[in-house]
Amino acid sequence: MRARFLLGAAVVAVLALTGCSAPEPEPEELTVSAAGARYLDAVCPVNQVWDNVDAALDRLRLAVARGDSADTGPIIVELEALQKSSAAAAERLTDPAVVWPDKAEAAVAAVAETLEADAQQAAEVAGLDADAIAGYSWEGGGTIAGAAADTRAALGLPADAGAACAER
């Protein structure tokens, strides 16, 4: 029994050294319908987090405008959630195990880039004080909206993001 184990271990070691391994599986080519579902599964949770960020930001801005002691805790929690959800969505959209339909590939890549930029920006904004957060103007809003609209159009999804997510 021990001899078989040693022989098996030796075979595995030789195969590892010679580069023999199982071939990588071919990426899954998504149909337009499957691509639409995958896209919505990635971005709709981010949209919900954005709603939470906006609500927390509105509360912070009101407190700052009134001169109250503004607690940044709630907005920081939401910005951290945005960072995580945006990064996760970007990763899902750039997964090398799938191939997006040709007409949607560039648009999906653009959305992934905006999500990565949002994740980075959310981390930066979370480090600001209350006044700076309240006065902050998010960079790239037009690019984000345009890339998302182009992707929804390429995938045959409703033009309105809320309607598209409601249908999923």
PDB file of C-alpha atoms in Angstrom:
ATOM      1  CA  MET A   1       0.000   0.000   0.000  1.00  0.00           C
ATOM      2  CA  ARG A   2       2.810   2.383   0.908  1.00  0.00           C
ATOM      3  CA  ALA A   3       4.570   1.591  -2.373  1.00  0.00           C
ATOM      4  CA  ARG A   4       1.422   2.491  -4.330  1.00  0.00           C
ATOM      5  CA  PHE A   5       1.147   5.787  -2.457  1.00  0.00           C
ATOM      6  CA  LEU A   6       4.774   6.642  -3.153  1.00  0.00           C
ATOM      7  CA  LEU A   7       4.389   5.660  -6.806  1.00  0.00           C
ATOM      8  CA  GLY A   8       1.238   7.796  -7.078  1.00  0.00           C
ATOM      9  CA  ALA A   9       2.981  10.743  -5.441  1.00  0.00           C
ATOM     10  CA  ALA A  10       5.916  10.349  -7.825  1.00  0.00           C
ATOM     11  CA  VAL A  11       3.588  10.350 -10.848  1.00  0.00           C
ATOM     12  CA  VAL A  12       1.863  13.501  -9.604  1.00  0.00           C
ATOM     13  CA  ALA A  13       5.232  15.185  -9.047  1.00  0.00           C
ATOM     14  CA  VAL A  14       6.436  14.254 -12.553  1.00  0.00           C
ATOM     15  CA  LEU A  15       3.221  15.512 -14.120  1.00  0.00           C
ATOM     16  CA  ALA A  16       3.492  18.767 -12.195  1.00  0.00           C
ATOM     17  CA  LEU A  17       7.084  19.250 -13.279  1.00  0.00           C
ATOM     18  CA  THR A  18       6.339  18.512 -16.929  1.00  0.00           C
ATOM     19  CA  GLY A  19       3.423  20.922 -17.004  1.00  0.00           C
ATOM     20  CA  CYS A  20       0.765  18.309 -17.600  1.00  0.00           C
ATOM     21  CA  SER A  21      -2.510  19.377 -16.168  1.00  0.00           C
ATOM     22  CA  ALA A  22      -6.119  19.395 -17.096  1.00  0.00           C
ATOM     23  CA  PRO A  23      -6.849  21.820 -19.911  1.00  0.00           C
ATOM     24  CA  GLU A  24      -8.580  25.041 -18.988  1.00  0.00           C
ATOM     25  CA  PRO A  25     -12.285  24.895 -19.790  1.00  0.00           C
ATOM     26  CA  GLU A  26     -13.467  27.033 -22.678  1.00  0.00           C
ATOM     27  CA  PRO A  27     -15.278  30.207 -21.607  1.00  0.00           C
ATOM     28  CA  GLU A  28     -19.062  30.063 -21.715  1.00  0.00           C
ATOM     29  CA  GLU A  29     -20.460  32.115 -24.591  1.00  0.00           C
ATOM     30  CA  LEU A  30     -23.477  33.942 -23.225  1.00  0.00           C
ATOM     31  CA  THR A  31     -26.637  34.349 -25.233  1.00  0.00           C
ATOM     32  CA  VAL A  32     -28.140  37.826 -25.202  1.00  0.00           C
ATOM     33  CA  SER A  33     -30.783  36.630 -22.752  1.00  0.00           C
ATOM     34  CA  ALA A  34     -28.260  34.993 -20.407  1.00  0.00           C
ATOM     35  CA  ALA A  35     -25.992  38.027 -20.706  1.00  0.00           C
ATOM     36  CA  GLY A  36     -28.862  40.330 -19.744  1.00  0.00           C
ATOM     37  CA  ALA A  37     -29.626  38.240 -16.673  1.00  0.00           C
ATOM     38  CA  ARG A  38     -25.953  38.087 -15.675  1.00  0.00           C
ATOM     39  CA  TYR A  39     -25.573  41.841 -16.160  1.00  0.00           C
ATOM     40  CA  LEU A  40     -28.618  42.625 -14.026  1.00  0.00           C
ATOM     41  CA  ASP A  41     -27.519  40.169 -11.330  1.00  0.00           C
ATOM     42  CA  ALA A  42     -24.244  42.088 -11.137  1.00  0.00           C
ATOM     43  CA  VAL A  43     -25.462  45.692 -11.252  1.00  0.00           C
ATOM     44  CA  CYS A  44     -28.891  45.714  -9.612  1.00  0.00           C
ATOM     45  CA  PRO A  45     -27.490  45.156  -6.107  1.00  0.00           C
ATOM     46  CA  VAL A  46     -25.147  48.107  -6.713  1.00  0.00           C
ATOM     47  CA  ASN A  47     -28.140  50.249  -7.651  1.00  0.00           C
ATOM     48  CA  GLN A  48     -29.787  49.384  -4.325  1.00  0.00           C
ATOM     49  CA  VAL A  49     -26.624  50.294  -2.440  1.00  0.00           C
ATOM     50  CA  TRP A  50     -26.545  53.617  -4.319  1.00  0.00           C
ATOM     51  CA  ASP A  51     -30.088  54.313  -3.053  1.00  0.00           C
ATOM     52  CA  ASN A  52     -28.823  53.737   0.494  1.00  0.00           C
ATOM     53  CA  VAL A  53     -25.791  55.987  -0.090  1.00  0.00           C
ATOM     54  CA  ASP A  54     -28.026  58.747  -1.434  1.00  0.00           C
ATOM     55  CA  ALA A  55     -30.349  58.538   1.586  1.00  0.00           C
ATOM     56  CA  ALA A  56     -27.442  58.613   4.053  1.00  0.00           C
ATOM     57  CA  LEU A  57     -25.874  61.499   2.151  1.00  0.00           C
ATOM     58  CA  ASP A  58     -29.125  63.477   2.258  1.00  0.00           C
ATOM     59  CA  ARG A  59     -29.286  63.021   6.059  1.00  0.00           C
ATOM     60  CA  LEU A  60     -25.657  64.087   6.421  1.00  0.00           C
ATOM     61  CA  ARG A  61     -26.161  67.167   4.243  1.00  0.00           C
ATOM     62  CA  LEU A  62     -29.183  68.199   6.314  1.00  0.00           C
ATOM     63  CA  ALA A  63     -27.201  67.874   9.533  1.00  0.00           C
ATOM     64  CA  VAL A  64     -24.288  69.865   8.113  1.00  0.00           C
ATOM     65  CA  ALA A  65     -26.628  72.571   6.740  1.00  0.00           C
ATOM     66  CA  ARG A  66     -28.297  72.948  10.160  1.00  0.00           C
ATOM     67  CA  GLY A  67     -24.908  73.184  11.831  1.00  0.00           C
ATOM     68  CA  ASP A  68     -25.581  70.042  13.844  1.00  0.00           C
ATOM     69  CA  SER A  69     -22.834  67.681  14.827  1.00  0.00           C
ATOM     70  CA  ALA A  70     -22.868  65.434  11.788  1.00  0.00           C
ATOM     71  CA  ASP A  71     -22.216  61.751  12.398  1.00  0.00           C
ATOM     72  CA  THR A  72     -20.374  60.302   9.412  1.00  0.00           C
ATOM     73  CA  GLY A  73     -20.806  56.720  10.644  1.00  0.00           C
ATOM     74  CA  PRO A  74     -23.920  55.904   8.589  1.00  0.00           C
ATOM     75  CA  ILE A  75     -22.585  57.344   5.330  1.00  0.00           C
ATOM     76  CA  ILE A  76     -19.242  55.609   5.814  1.00  0.00           C
ATOM     77  CA  VAL A  77     -21.026  52.278   6.287  1.00  0.00           C
ATOM     78  CA  GLU A  78     -22.930  52.878   3.050  1.00  0.00           C
ATOM     79  CA  LEU A  79     -19.800  53.998   1.169  1.00  0.00           C
ATOM     80  CA  GLU A  80     -17.998  50.846   2.297  1.00  0.00           C
ATOM     81  CA  ALA A  81     -20.946  48.783   1.057  1.00  0.00           C
ATOM     82  CA  LEU A  82     -20.767  50.657  -2.245  1.00  0.00           C
ATOM     83  CA  GLN A  83     -17.066  49.954  -2.513  1.00  0.00           C
ATOM     84  CA  LYS A  84     -17.596  46.238  -1.949  1.00  0.00           C
ATOM     85  CA  SER A  85     -20.652  45.855  -4.170  1.00  0.00           C
ATOM     86  CA  SER A  86     -19.124  47.859  -7.025  1.00  0.00           C
ATOM     87  CA  ALA A  87     -15.911  45.838  -6.908  1.00  0.00           C
ATOM     88  CA  ALA A  88     -17.861  42.566  -6.808  1.00  0.00           C
ATOM     89  CA  ALA A  89     -20.020  43.628  -9.755  1.00  0.00           C
ATOM     90  CA  ALA A  90     -16.967  44.673 -11.782  1.00  0.00           C
ATOM     91  CA  GLU A  91     -15.370  41.303 -11.069  1.00  0.00           C
ATOM     92  CA  ARG A  92     -18.512  39.472 -12.183  1.00  0.00           C
ATOM     93  CA  LEU A  93     -18.650  41.476 -15.411  1.00  0.00           C
ATOM     94  CA  THR A  94     -14.987  40.782 -16.214  1.00  0.00           C
ATOM     95  CA  ASP A  95     -15.042  37.081 -15.338  1.00  0.00           C
ATOM     96  CA  PRO A  96     -12.809  35.342 -17.913  1.00  0.00           C
ATOM     97  CA  ALA A  97     -15.011  32.241 -17.704  1.00  0.00           C
ATOM     98  CA  VAL A  98     -17.687  33.958 -19.802  1.00  0.00           C
ATOM     99  CA  VAL A  99     -17.788  35.636 -23.189  1.00  0.00           C
ATOM    100  CA  TRP A 100     -20.302  38.444 -23.651  1.00  0.00           C
ATOM    101  CA  PRO A 101     -22.216  38.787 -26.925  1.00  0.00           C
ATOM    102  CA  ASP A 102     -20.176  40.772 -29.461  1.00  0.00           C
ATOM    103  CA  LYS A 103     -22.601  43.692 -29.549  1.00  0.00           C
ATOM    104  CA  ALA A 104     -22.459  44.062 -25.759  1.00  0.00           C
ATOM    105  CA  GLU A 105     -18.814  43.272 -25.024  1.00  0.00           C
ATOM    106  CA  ALA A 106     -17.435  46.830 -25.189  1.00  0.00           C
ATOM    107  CA  ALA A 107     -20.391  48.296 -23.288  1.00  0.00           C
ATOM    108  CA  VAL A 108     -20.076  45.715 -20.500  1.00  0.00           C
ATOM    109  CA  ALA A 109     -16.333  46.429 -20.262  1.00  0.00           C
ATOM    110  CA  ALA A 110     -17.098  50.148 -19.949  1.00  0.00           C
ATOM    111  CA  VAL A 111     -19.569  49.479 -17.120  1.00  0.00           C
ATOM    112  CA  ALA A 112     -16.977  47.317 -15.354  1.00  0.00           C
ATOM    113  CA  GLU A 113     -14.481  50.186 -15.584  1.00  0.00           C
ATOM    114  CA  THR A 114     -16.973  52.635 -14.085  1.00  0.00           C
ATOM    115  CA  LEU A 115     -17.737  50.195 -11.276  1.00  0.00           C
ATOM    116  CA  GLU A 116     -14.034  49.849 -10.483  1.00  0.00           C
ATOM    117  CA  ALA A 117     -13.700  53.639 -10.481  1.00  0.00           C
ATOM    118  CA  ASP A 118     -16.749  53.942  -8.192  1.00  0.00           C
ATOM    119  CA  ALA A 119     -15.261  51.412  -5.775  1.00  0.00           C
ATOM    120  CA  GLN A 120     -12.046  53.400  -5.569  1.00  0.00           C
ATOM    121  CA  GLN A 121     -13.871  56.721  -5.258  1.00  0.00           C
ATOM    122  CA  ALA A 122     -16.146  55.365  -2.512  1.00  0.00           C
ATOM    123  CA  ALA A 123     -13.082  54.348  -0.490  1.00  0.00           C
ATOM    124  CA  GLU A 124     -11.589  57.810  -0.899  1.00  0.00           C
ATOM    125  CA  VAL A 125     -14.790  59.645   0.038  1.00  0.00           C
ATOM    126  CA  ALA A 126     -15.235  57.453   3.130  1.00  0.00           C
ATOM    127  CA  GLY A 127     -12.007  58.956   4.447  1.00  0.00           C
ATOM    128  CA  LEU A 128     -13.278  62.547   4.307  1.00  0.00           C
ATOM    129  CA  ASP A 129     -14.814  64.568   7.125  1.00  0.00           C
ATOM    130  CA  ALA A 130     -18.530  65.416   7.283  1.00  0.00           C
ATOM    131  CA  ASP A 131     -18.264  68.806   5.547  1.00  0.00           C
ATOM    132  CA  ALA A 132     -16.155  67.382   2.716  1.00  0.00           C
ATOM    133  CA  ILE A 133     -18.508  64.429   2.199  1.00  0.00           C
ATOM    134  CA  ALA A 134     -21.545  66.715   2.224  1.00  0.00           C
ATOM    135  CA  GLY A 135     -19.978  68.952  -0.427  1.00  0.00           C
ATOM    136  CA  TYR A 136     -18.465  66.193  -2.517  1.00  0.00           C
ATOM    137  CA  SER A 137     -19.460  65.925  -6.166  1.00  0.00           C
ATOM    138  CA  TRP A 138     -19.177  62.379  -7.506  1.00  0.00           C
ATOM    139  CA  GLU A 139     -16.867  62.145 -10.497  1.00  0.00           C
ATOM    140  CA  GLY A 140     -17.915  60.350 -13.670  1.00  0.00           C
ATOM    141  CA  GLY A 141     -21.684  60.354 -13.239  1.00  0.00           C
ATOM    142  CA  GLY A 142     -22.322  60.981 -16.933  1.00  0.00           C
ATOM    143  CA  THR A 143     -19.880  58.273 -17.989  1.00  0.00           C
ATOM    144  CA  ILE A 144     -21.498  55.805 -15.629  1.00  0.00           C
ATOM    145  CA  ALA A 145     -25.014  56.541 -16.876  1.00  0.00           C
ATOM    146  CA  GLY A 146     -23.959  56.418 -20.525  1.00  0.00           C
ATOM    147  CA  ALA A 147     -22.125  53.108 -20.194  1.00  0.00           C
ATOM    148  CA  ALA A 148     -25.053  51.539 -18.360  1.00  0.00           C
ATOM    149  CA  ALA A 149     -27.558  52.810 -20.941  1.00  0.00           C
ATOM    150  CA  ASP A 150     -25.414  51.466 -23.786  1.00  0.00           C
ATOM    151  CA  THR A 151     -25.205  48.073 -22.095  1.00  0.00           C
ATOM    152  CA  ARG A 152     -28.940  47.851 -21.445  1.00  0.00           C
ATOM    153  CA  ALA A 153     -29.594  48.724 -25.098  1.00  0.00           C
ATOM    154  CA  ALA A 154     -27.076  46.152 -26.364  1.00  0.00           C
ATOM    155  CA  LEU A 155     -28.662  43.469 -24.211  1.00  0.00           C
ATOM    156  CA  GLY A 156     -32.260  44.343 -25.098  1.00  0.00           C
ATOM    157  CA  LEU A 157     -33.074  45.450 -21.558  1.00  0.00           C
ATOM    158  CA  PRO A 158     -35.427  48.284 -20.609  1.00  0.00           C
ATOM    159  CA  ALA A 159     -33.862  51.729 -20.977  1.00  0.00           C
ATOM    160  CA  ASP A 160     -34.769  52.620 -17.392  1.00  0.00           C
ATOM    161  CA  ALA A 161     -32.395  50.982 -14.886  1.00  0.00           C
ATOM    162  CA  GLY A 162     -35.099  50.669 -12.244  1.00  0.00           C
ATOM    163  CA  ALA A 163     -37.469  48.956 -14.651  1.00  0.00           C
ATOM    164  CA  ALA A 164     -34.720  46.622 -15.828  1.00  0.00           C
ATOM    165  CA  CYS A 165     -33.923  45.588 -12.255  1.00  0.00           C
ATOM    166  CA  ALA A 166     -37.591  45.206 -11.390  1.00  0.00           C
ATOM    167  CA  GLU A 167     -37.982  42.711 -14.239  1.00  0.00           C
ATOM    168  CA  ARG A 168     -35.174  40.444 -13.108  1.00  0.00           C
TER     169      ARG A 168
END
